[in-house]
Tab-separated table of C-alpha atoms in Angstrom:
chain	number	residue	atom	x	y	z
O	1	UNK	CA	142.606	85.850	89.029
O	2	UNK	CA	140.999	83.505	86.473
O	3	UNK	CA	140.091	79.835	86.761
O	4	UNK	CA	139.976	77.798	83.541
O	5	UNK	CA	138.828	74.285	82.813
O	6	UNK	CA	141.977	72.069	82.492
O	7	UNK	CA	140.410	69.945	79.733
O	8	UNK	CA	140.413	72.885	77.319
O	9	UNK	CA	143.877	74.343	77.691
O	10	UNK	CA	144.441	75.004	73.968
O	11	UNK	CA	140.920	75.549	72.716
O	12	UNK	CA	140.115	79.268	72.326
O	13	UNK	CA	136.420	78.417	71.858
O	14	UNK	CA	136.170	77.508	75.506
O	15	UNK	CA	136.707	81.041	76.758
O	16	UNK	CA	133.246	80.883	78.339
O	17	UNK	CA	134.662	78.454	80.899
O	18	UNK	CA	136.665	81.231	82.493
O	19	UNK	CA	135.419	82.301	85.919
O	20	UNK	CA	136.589	85.822	86.599
O	21	UNK	CA	136.982	86.578	90.288
O	22	UNK	CA	137.748	90.118	91.397
O	23	UNK	CA	140.519	89.850	93.971
O	24	UNK	CA	141.507	93.513	93.943
O	25	UNK	CA	140.461	93.901	97.542
O	26	UNK	CA	137.367	95.000	99.449
O	27	UNK	CA	137.268	98.327	97.595
O	28	UNK	CA	135.656	96.609	94.626
O	29	UNK	CA	132.731	95.538	96.781
O	30	UNK	CA	131.870	99.011	98.009
O	31	UNK	CA	128.919	100.991	96.729
O	32	UNK	CA	128.591	104.587	95.665
O	33	UNK	CA	128.218	105.874	99.226
O	34	UNK	CA	131.414	104.195	100.423
O	35	UNK	CA	129.660	101.341	102.242
O	36	UNK	CA	129.565	97.720	101.244
O	37	UNK	CA	126.848	96.575	98.870
O	38	UNK	CA	125.072	94.422	101.439
O	39	UNK	CA	124.930	97.336	103.869
O	40	UNK	CA	122.861	99.424	101.454
O	41	UNK	CA	119.829	97.194	102.013
O	42	UNK	CA	119.579	98.156	105.680
O	43	UNK	CA	118.852	101.377	107.469
O	44	UNK	CA	121.106	102.388	110.363
O	45	UNK	CA	118.186	103.359	112.567
O	46	UNK	CA	120.267	102.990	115.711
O	47	UNK	CA	122.348	106.041	114.766
O	48	UNK	CA	119.322	108.245	115.431
O	49	UNK	CA	119.338	107.298	119.139
O	50	UNK	CA	122.002	109.118	121.150
O	51	UNK	CA	122.653	109.216	124.878
O	52	UNK	CA	122.178	112.411	126.861
O	53	UNK	CA	124.556	113.839	129.476
O	54	UNK	CA	123.438	111.309	132.084
O	55	UNK	CA	123.977	108.350	129.727
O	56	UNK	CA	120.252	107.685	129.256
O	57	UNK	CA	118.465	107.238	125.935
O	58	UNK	CA	114.998	107.836	127.392
O	59	UNK	CA	114.781	111.414	126.108
O	60	UNK	CA	115.763	110.356	122.566
O	61	UNK	CA	113.233	107.513	122.508
O	62	UNK	CA	110.535	109.815	123.881
O	63	UNK	CA	111.365	112.397	121.235
O	64	UNK	CA	111.116	109.819	118.434
O	65	UNK	CA	107.750	108.546	119.698
O	66	UNK	CA	106.482	112.117	119.929
O	67	UNK	CA	107.501	112.761	116.326
O	68	UNK	CA	105.591	109.645	115.254
O	69	UNK	CA	102.475	110.846	117.068
O	70	UNK	CA	102.802	114.306	115.552
O	71	UNK	CA	103.057	112.778	112.089
O	72	UNK	CA	99.968	110.701	112.826
O	73	UNK	CA	98.128	113.736	114.185
O	74	UNK	CA	97.132	115.521	111.010
O	75	UNK	CA	94.300	118.025	110.545
O	76	UNK	CA	91.123	116.155	109.702
O	77	UNK	CA	88.210	117.260	107.580
O	78	UNK	CA	85.500	118.144	110.093
O	79	UNK	CA	83.062	119.850	107.732
O	80	UNK	CA	79.430	118.740	107.966
O	81	UNK	CA	78.878	117.286	104.499
O	82	UNK	CA	77.105	114.230	103.149
O	83	UNK	CA	79.287	111.140	103.310
O	84	UNK	CA	78.657	107.584	102.208
O	85	UNK	CA	79.123	105.345	105.250
O	86	UNK	CA	78.094	102.200	103.324
O	87	UNK	CA	81.101	101.676	101.108
O	88	UNK	CA	82.076	99.026	98.581
O	89	UNK	CA	85.809	99.213	97.962
O	90	UNK	CA	87.954	97.218	95.516
O	91	UNK	CA	91.717	97.206	96.185
O	92	UNK	CA	93.908	96.562	93.108
O	93	UNK	CA	97.484	95.399	93.767
O	94	UNK	CA	100.186	95.514	91.104
O	95	UNK	CA	102.230	92.296	90.970
O	96	UNK	CA	104.366	93.057	87.945
O	97	UNK	CA	108.163	92.968	87.757
O	98	UNK	CA	108.321	96.620	88.801
O	99	UNK	CA	107.075	95.735	92.284
O	100	UNK	CA	110.317	93.859	92.944
O	101	UNK	CA	112.375	97.071	93.009
O	102	UNK	CA	113.988	97.668	96.408
O	103	UNK	CA	113.553	101.420	96.730
O	104	UNK	CA	111.181	100.477	99.564
O	105	UNK	CA	112.587	97.852	101.888
O	106	UNK	CA	112.648	94.945	101.594
O	107	UNK	CA	110.853	95.499	98.254
O	108	UNK	CA	107.865	97.378	96.893
O	109	UNK	CA	105.547	94.370	97.001
O	110	UNK	CA	106.460	93.422	100.581
O	111	UNK	CA	106.087	97.000	101.790
O	112	UNK	CA	102.742	97.296	99.961
O	113	UNK	CA	101.331	94.072	101.395
O	114	UNK	CA	102.423	95.063	104.904
O	115	UNK	CA	100.666	98.435	104.625
O	116	UNK	CA	97.557	96.852	103.082
O	117	UNK	CA	97.419	94.379	105.966
O	118	UNK	CA	97.116	97.302	108.399
O	119	UNK	CA	94.814	99.191	106.036
O	120	UNK	CA	92.238	96.383	105.932
O	121	UNK	CA	92.049	96.211	109.724
O	122	UNK	CA	91.761	99.976	110.117
O	123	UNK	CA	89.211	100.229	107.305
O	124	UNK	CA	86.799	97.777	108.915
O	125	UNK	CA	87.373	99.305	112.334
O	126	UNK	CA	86.250	102.712	111.048
O	127	UNK	CA	83.734	101.412	108.456
O	128	UNK	CA	82.168	98.283	109.975
O	129	UNK	CA	79.203	98.155	107.577
O	130	UNK	CA	81.345	98.395	104.436
O	131	UNK	CA	82.829	95.698	102.210
O	132	UNK	CA	86.154	95.122	100.432
O	133	UNK	CA	87.337	93.038	97.486
O	134	UNK	CA	90.977	92.439	96.447
O	135	UNK	CA	92.244	92.143	92.853
O	136	UNK	CA	95.810	91.471	91.628
O	137	UNK	CA	97.181	92.202	88.177
O	138	UNK	CA	100.284	90.886	86.387
O	139	UNK	CA	101.247	89.459	82.961
O	140	UNK	CA	98.571	91.629	81.354
O	141	UNK	CA	95.804	89.891	83.325
O	142	UNK	CA	93.681	90.627	86.376
O	143	UNK	CA	92.751	88.068	89.020
O	144	UNK	CA	90.210	88.393	91.801
O	145	UNK	CA	91.692	87.291	95.129
O	146	UNK	CA	88.618	87.829	97.333
O	147	UNK	CA	84.989	88.724	96.729
O	148	UNK	CA	83.128	91.640	98.278
O	149	UNK	CA	82.875	90.792	101.947
O	150	UNK	CA	82.784	92.443	105.352
O	151	UNK	CA	85.052	89.834	106.918
O	152	UNK	CA	88.620	91.222	107.195
O	153	UNK	CA	90.093	87.733	107.734
O	154	UNK	CA	89.276	86.715	104.151
O	155	UNK	CA	91.110	89.700	102.693
O	156	UNK	CA	94.104	89.424	105.021
O	157	UNK	CA	94.502	85.764	104.093
O	158	UNK	CA	94.212	86.608	100.387
O	159	UNK	CA	96.946	89.236	100.692
O	160	UNK	CA	99.126	86.883	102.721
O	161	UNK	CA	98.922	84.211	100.023
O	162	UNK	CA	100.381	86.651	97.474
O	163	UNK	CA	103.440	87.439	99.572
O	164	UNK	CA	105.444	84.493	98.236
O	165	UNK	CA	104.059	84.555	94.677
O	166	UNK	CA	106.339	85.404	91.765
O	167	UNK	CA	106.189	88.802	90.115
O	168	UNK	CA	105.850	88.676	86.342
O	169	UNK	CA	105.260	90.819	83.289
O	170	UNK	CA	103.403	94.091	83.170
O	171	UNK	CA	100.127	95.046	84.838
O	172	UNK	CA	96.890	95.636	82.969
O	173	UNK	CA	95.144	98.588	84.530
O	174	UNK	CA	92.233	98.358	82.101
O	175	UNK	CA	91.584	94.680	82.880
O	176	UNK	CA	91.818	95.424	86.609
O	177	UNK	CA	89.338	98.309	86.355
O	178	UNK	CA	86.942	96.255	84.211
O	179	UNK	CA	87.042	93.377	86.704
O	180	UNK	CA	86.540	95.819	89.579
O	181	UNK	CA	83.490	97.351	87.852
O	182	UNK	CA	82.075	93.879	87.264
O	183	UNK	CA	82.536	93.164	90.986
O	184	UNK	CA	80.851	96.419	92.004
O	185	UNK	CA	77.776	95.817	89.825
O	186	UNK	CA	76.247	93.609	92.489
O	187	UNK	CA	76.715	96.356	95.068
O	188	UNK	CA	73.500	98.214	95.994
O	189	UNK	CA	72.936	101.659	94.558
O	190	UNK	CA	72.718	103.332	97.977
O	191	UNK	CA	76.377	102.501	98.688
O	192	UNK	CA	79.523	104.285	97.566
O	193	UNK	CA	81.584	102.458	94.932
O	194	UNK	CA	85.348	102.946	95.099
O	195	UNK	CA	88.511	101.533	93.570
O	196	UNK	CA	91.957	102.045	95.124
O	197	UNK	CA	94.947	100.940	93.012
O	198	UNK	CA	98.499	100.488	94.288
O	199	UNK	CA	100.742	100.501	91.211
O	200	UNK	CA	104.491	100.402	90.704
O	201	UNK	CA	104.852	100.085	86.932
O	202	UNK	CA	105.061	103.038	84.554
O	203	UNK	CA	103.561	100.950	81.735
O	204	UNK	CA	100.376	98.965	81.299
O	205	UNK	CA	99.376	96.226	78.862
O	206	UNK	CA	95.726	96.889	77.967
O	207	UNK	CA	93.605	95.004	75.422
O	208	UNK	CA	91.401	97.930	74.400
O	209	UNK	CA	90.701	101.640	74.633
O	210	UNK	CA	91.085	103.043	78.143
O	211	UNK	CA	88.762	105.918	77.233
O	212	UNK	CA	85.789	103.550	77.075
O	213	UNK	CA	86.687	102.206	80.489
O	214	UNK	CA	86.876	105.756	81.846
O	215	UNK	CA	83.432	106.563	80.422
O	216	UNK	CA	82.019	103.420	82.024
O	217	UNK	CA	83.548	104.369	85.381
O	218	UNK	CA	81.943	107.807	85.260
O	219	UNK	CA	78.599	106.344	84.159
O	220	UNK	CA	78.591	103.902	87.104
O	221	UNK	CA	79.704	106.601	89.614
O	222	UNK	CA	82.843	104.671	90.571
O	223	UNK	CA	85.496	106.693	92.393
O	224	UNK	CA	89.035	105.670	91.352
O	225	UNK	CA	92.098	106.567	93.431
O	226	UNK	CA	95.657	105.543	92.614
O	227	UNK	CA	98.769	105.321	94.783
O	228	UNK	CA	101.730	105.117	92.398
O	229	UNK	CA	105.088	104.093	93.834
O	230	UNK	CA	107.212	105.293	90.890
O	231	UNK	CA	106.098	108.606	89.368
O	232	UNK	CA	103.103	110.531	88.090
O	233	UNK	CA	101.503	109.139	84.947
O	234	UNK	CA	99.208	111.420	82.939
O	235	UNK	CA	96.497	108.874	82.133
O	236	UNK	CA	96.286	107.741	85.770
O	237	UNK	CA	96.071	111.319	86.985
O	238	UNK	CA	93.280	111.984	84.476
O	239	UNK	CA	91.305	108.918	85.562
O	240	UNK	CA	91.485	110.030	89.196
O	241	UNK	CA	90.561	113.619	88.399
O	242	UNK	CA	87.521	112.767	86.264
O	243	UNK	CA	86.201	110.215	88.796
O	244	UNK	CA	86.763	112.552	91.805
O	245	UNK	CA	89.494	110.335	93.201
O	246	UNK	CA	92.939	110.990	94.661
O	247	UNK	CA	96.305	110.463	92.972
O	248	UNK	CA	99.404	110.332	95.156
O	249	UNK	CA	103.063	109.414	94.659
O	250	UNK	CA	104.577	108.427	98.038
O	251	UNK	CA	108.283	108.870	98.668
O	252	UNK	CA	108.691	106.281	101.440
O	253	UNK	CA	106.882	103.572	103.348
O	254	UNK	CA	105.517	106.133	105.801
O	255	UNK	CA	104.112	108.365	103.074
O	256	UNK	CA	102.608	105.325	101.342
O	257	UNK	CA	100.894	104.382	104.600
O	258	UNK	CA	99.556	107.932	104.952
O	259	UNK	CA	98.345	107.924	101.339
O	260	UNK	CA	96.428	104.663	101.805
O	261	UNK	CA	95.042	105.624	105.202
O	262	UNK	CA	93.593	108.782	103.653
O	263	UNK	CA	90.985	106.437	102.146
O	264	UNK	CA	89.833	105.122	105.538
O	265	UNK	CA	87.372	107.979	106.266
O	266	UNK	CA	84.307	107.955	104.010
O	267	UNK	CA	84.641	110.313	101.022
O	268	UNK	CA	82.142	113.099	100.345
O	269	UNK	CA	79.208	112.189	98.148
O	270	UNK	CA	79.499	114.332	95.026
O	271	UNK	CA	77.249	112.416	92.648
O	272	UNK	CA	74.231	114.347	91.391
O	273	UNK	CA	72.169	111.155	91.406
O	274	UNK	CA	72.728	110.448	95.086
O	275	UNK	CA	69.740	110.948	97.351
O	276	UNK	CA	68.847	110.070	100.907
O	277	UNK	CA	66.578	107.020	100.982
O	278	UNK	CA	65.421	104.698	103.712
O	279	UNK	CA	67.504	101.505	103.667
O	280	UNK	CA	66.012	98.282	104.924
O	281	UNK	CA	68.355	96.338	107.213
O	282	UNK	CA	68.050	93.293	109.390
O	283	UNK	CA	69.360	92.774	112.924
O	284	UNK	CA	69.943	89.012	113.183
O	285	UNK	CA	69.871	86.990	116.373
O	286	UNK	CA	72.911	84.958	117.326
O	287	UNK	CA	72.333	81.218	117.050
O	288	UNK	CA	72.950	79.417	120.338
O	289	UNK	CA	72.186	76.134	122.071
O	290	UNK	CA	72.483	74.217	118.803
O	291	UNK	CA	72.449	70.450	119.291
O	292	UNK	CA	73.779	69.580	115.844
O	293	UNK	CA	75.870	71.734	113.477
O	294	UNK	CA	74.061	73.354	110.576
O	295	UNK	CA	75.527	74.801	107.350
O	296	UNK	CA	75.762	78.505	106.691
O	297	UNK	CA	74.462	79.960	103.428
O	298	UNK	CA	77.642	81.983	102.793
O	299	UNK	CA	80.345	79.288	102.944
O	300	UNK	CA	78.272	76.070	103.245
O	301	UNK	CA	80.328	75.011	106.270
O	302	UNK	CA	78.862	73.130	109.232
O	303	UNK	CA	79.094	75.067	112.493
O	304	UNK	CA	77.301	75.415	115.822
O	305	UNK	CA	77.417	79.233	115.916
O	306	UNK	CA	76.194	81.894	113.522
O	307	UNK	CA	73.518	84.520	113.019
O	308	UNK	CA	69.906	83.932	111.934
O	309	UNK	CA	68.455	86.206	109.270
O	310	UNK	CA	65.183	87.730	110.596
O	311	UNK	CA	63.495	87.492	107.176
O	312	UNK	CA	64.296	84.045	105.755
O	313	UNK	CA	65.752	82.364	108.896
O	314	UNK	CA	68.983	81.424	107.094
O	315	UNK	CA	72.264	81.261	108.990
O	316	UNK	CA	75.335	83.357	108.189
O	317	UNK	CA	78.799	83.167	109.712
O	318	UNK	CA	79.637	86.780	110.526
O	319	UNK	CA	78.360	90.343	110.432
O	320	UNK	CA	78.010	92.633	108.582
O	321	UNK	CA	77.030	90.878	105.380
O	322	UNK	CA	74.189	90.423	102.919
O	323	UNK	CA	71.964	87.378	103.199
O	324	UNK	CA	72.655	85.120	100.204
O	325	UNK	CA	69.053	83.879	100.221
O	326	UNK	CA	66.914	87.021	100.500
O	327	UNK	CA	69.541	89.731	99.954
O	328	UNK	CA	68.752	91.604	103.202
O	329	UNK	CA	71.716	93.586	104.613
O	330	UNK	CA	72.517	92.154	108.036
O	331	UNK	CA	74.207	94.378	110.621
O	332	UNK	CA	74.360	94.793	114.366
O	333	UNK	CA	73.598	97.869	116.476
O	334	UNK	CA	77.269	98.458	117.471
O	335	UNK	CA	78.230	98.511	113.786
O	336	UNK	CA	75.812	101.344	113.084
O	337	UNK	CA	76.945	103.228	116.183
O	338	UNK	CA	80.601	102.999	115.117
O	339	UNK	CA	79.749	104.312	111.646
O	340	UNK	CA	77.744	107.239	113.001
O	341	UNK	CA	80.797	109.285	114.087
O	342	UNK	CA	81.742	109.964	110.459
O	343	UNK	CA	78.614	112.098	110.065
O	344	UNK	CA	79.624	114.392	112.967
O	345	UNK	CA	83.428	114.235	113.287
O	346	UNK	CA	85.192	115.598	116.340
O	347	UNK	CA	86.716	119.067	115.997
O	348	UNK	CA	90.487	119.350	115.632
O	349	UNK	CA	92.276	120.369	118.817
O	350	UNK	CA	94.421	123.500	118.772
O	351	UNK	CA	97.951	123.306	120.159
O	352	UNK	CA	98.854	125.951	122.693
O	353	UNK	CA	101.849	128.155	122.001
O	354	UNK	CA	105.168	127.522	123.724
O	355	UNK	CA	105.173	130.921	125.415
O	356	UNK	CA	101.764	130.436	127.067
O	357	UNK	CA	102.580	129.834	130.723
O	358	UNK	CA	99.027	129.622	132.091
O	359	UNK	CA	97.327	126.237	131.677
O	360	UNK	CA	93.546	125.969	131.945
O	361	UNK	CA	93.840	122.513	133.507
O	362	UNK	CA	96.624	121.595	135.958
O	363	UNK	CA	96.909	118.239	134.172
O	364	UNK	CA	95.690	116.532	131.033
O	365	UNK	CA	91.909	116.294	131.162
O	366	UNK	CA	92.011	112.849	129.569
O	367	UNK	CA	94.703	110.821	131.344
O	368	UNK	CA	95.526	113.134	134.282
O	369	UNK	CA	99.237	113.469	133.445
O	370	UNK	CA	100.682	116.690	134.896
O	371	UNK	CA	102.185	119.261	132.571
O	372	UNK	CA	105.945	119.766	132.470
O	373	UNK	CA	107.004	123.248	133.590
O	374	UNK	CA	108.577	125.679	131.134
O	375	UNK	CA	112.103	125.234	132.537
O	376	UNK	CA	111.928	121.471	132.011
O	377	UNK	CA	110.541	121.977	128.497
O	378	UNK	CA	113.400	124.354	127.670
O	379	UNK	CA	115.962	121.878	129.002
O	380	UNK	CA	114.362	119.030	127.048
O	381	UNK	CA	114.461	121.072	123.833
O	382	UNK	CA	118.151	121.843	124.372
O	383	UNK	CA	118.845	118.127	124.809
O	384	UNK	CA	116.932	117.327	121.635
O	385	UNK	CA	118.886	119.925	119.655
O	386	UNK	CA	122.164	118.522	120.987
O	387	UNK	CA	121.102	115.006	119.983
O	388	UNK	CA	120.256	116.215	116.475
O	389	UNK	CA	123.647	117.906	116.090
O	390	UNK	CA	125.453	114.734	117.159
O	391	UNK	CA	123.402	112.642	114.755
O	392	UNK	CA	124.139	114.972	111.846
O	393	UNK	CA	127.858	115.015	112.650
O	394	UNK	CA	127.956	111.211	112.787
O	395	UNK	CA	125.763	110.616	109.713
O	396	UNK	CA	124.926	113.561	107.407
O	397	UNK	CA	122.412	111.356	105.518
O	398	UNK	CA	120.190	111.368	108.619
O	399	UNK	CA	119.270	115.014	108.014
O	400	UNK	CA	115.870	114.054	106.557
O	401	UNK	CA	115.022	111.958	109.609
O	402	UNK	CA	115.756	114.797	112.052
O	403	UNK	CA	114.587	117.716	109.932
O	404	UNK	CA	111.696	119.669	111.363
O	405	UNK	CA	112.069	118.236	114.853
O	406	UNK	CA	112.779	121.596	116.404
O	407	UNK	CA	109.992	123.300	114.497
O	408	UNK	CA	107.550	120.527	115.389
O	409	UNK	CA	108.211	120.869	119.135
O	410	UNK	CA	105.436	122.721	120.945
O	411	UNK	CA	103.898	123.089	124.358
O	412	UNK	CA	102.388	119.597	124.280
O	413	UNK	CA	98.981	120.939	125.328
O	414	UNK	CA	96.065	120.669	122.890
O	415	UNK	CA	92.841	122.577	123.598
O	416	UNK	CA	89.358	121.612	122.516
O	417	UNK	CA	87.760	124.613	120.752
O	418	UNK	CA	84.370	123.927	122.369
O	419	UNK	CA	84.931	122.920	126.000
O	420	UNK	CA	88.369	124.629	126.265
O	421	UNK	CA	89.856	121.673	128.158
O	422	UNK	CA	93.465	120.745	127.462
O	423	UNK	CA	94.763	117.308	126.462
O	424	UNK	CA	98.168	115.774	125.900
O	425	UNK	CA	99.355	114.507	122.515
O	426	UNK	CA	98.533	110.861	123.277
O	427	UNK	CA	94.992	111.703	124.330
O	428	UNK	CA	94.513	113.937	121.281
O	429	UNK	CA	95.380	111.061	118.932
O	430	UNK	CA	93.262	108.619	120.961
O	431	UNK	CA	90.207	110.902	120.953
O	432	UNK	CA	90.261	111.503	117.192
O	433	UNK	CA	91.317	108.026	116.034
O	434	UNK	CA	89.515	105.720	118.471
O	435	UNK	CA	87.095	107.446	120.828
O	436	UNK	CA	85.610	109.995	118.358
O	437	UNK	CA	84.077	111.922	121.278
O	438	UNK	CA	85.650	114.651	123.391
O	439	UNK	CA	85.562	113.689	127.120
O	440	UNK	CA	85.220	117.346	128.091
O	441	UNK	CA	82.264	117.969	125.798
O	442	UNK	CA	80.466	114.758	126.797
């Protein structure tokens, strides 16, 4: 069917006024996989949940949560090596046209900002005496969104402001790296300098020679890591290799989250110029009982609360930070205690085999939950296999979501190699991610 403007019935030059509407039926609106075009933007996650024989979905939900915990529980590097716990990290975010591609839902930029929002919170939780700066690049330019600071609210707000900004042009990796190096020049020499880039474009618009930038990065001992959402690029891989960084290409939102969260633990110190020196720090006293508000030296905002620098008696808003007047690093005792666990990480727990019937502890040593007997475990595994078969019969594309579930199933008991006590999966993740101390060893 075609609709034409009635005022131009005999004029062949007005063919542009035709509006062609496909009325051949709904088949013309279907995509390559047989579904409608608007359905391709959504994931049918509800197909992965199937009822068991009793009509309950509790076993399927429990199985999915267990798979999430097992994916989160990865072997950690527990070697006793020198690590830099005072870190200065610059996060570079690509905001070019390539970040609007919807291979990650709802788009690359939205998925990236959501993961970075969680990354900032986790980074400061594990590295409380470190600092972060955020830089965005598009249209061949680089823009600093937030300065080096230990306040996660500033960086979260800066990332949130970019959520609704337009994507444009191509990124400039060289300009972003140069701006990041300029930001890290004010960082003290005893800290670790890092740059983490999240890129989605296969091209870059640079004003000069990237080799000079690479030489400057190596001269300043800056560690560059890149998470590329499209493919491997040779020059990016080379920059990461020569600066002792990491280069990863995630396949999904989950793998992108894992790739970024690999940068939460402090990296090993590999620089030949690094040496252990005494670092002077100040432990400020919290300002209280103020009659009138006084300005802080960091934001020049009037407030009743704050922290008083022990050297120059200036007031700052939050900790940790550097005093803008005398330059003294200001921290608190809990911040140092939370950073200490990186020097002596907790050993990885070993999962007991399925066939081991004897349990050292009658219940989990952490939460006290009793172990499930072998008959119940066997029945639960049969139910999980039946659920997987039904899911694959209903939707063959869900094979990747259910693959490895049977191989990942184990006894559910994890033993500490030192105290030999056994813990459940939840307690294992809690001990290594939050507590950082084994309850049995303590």
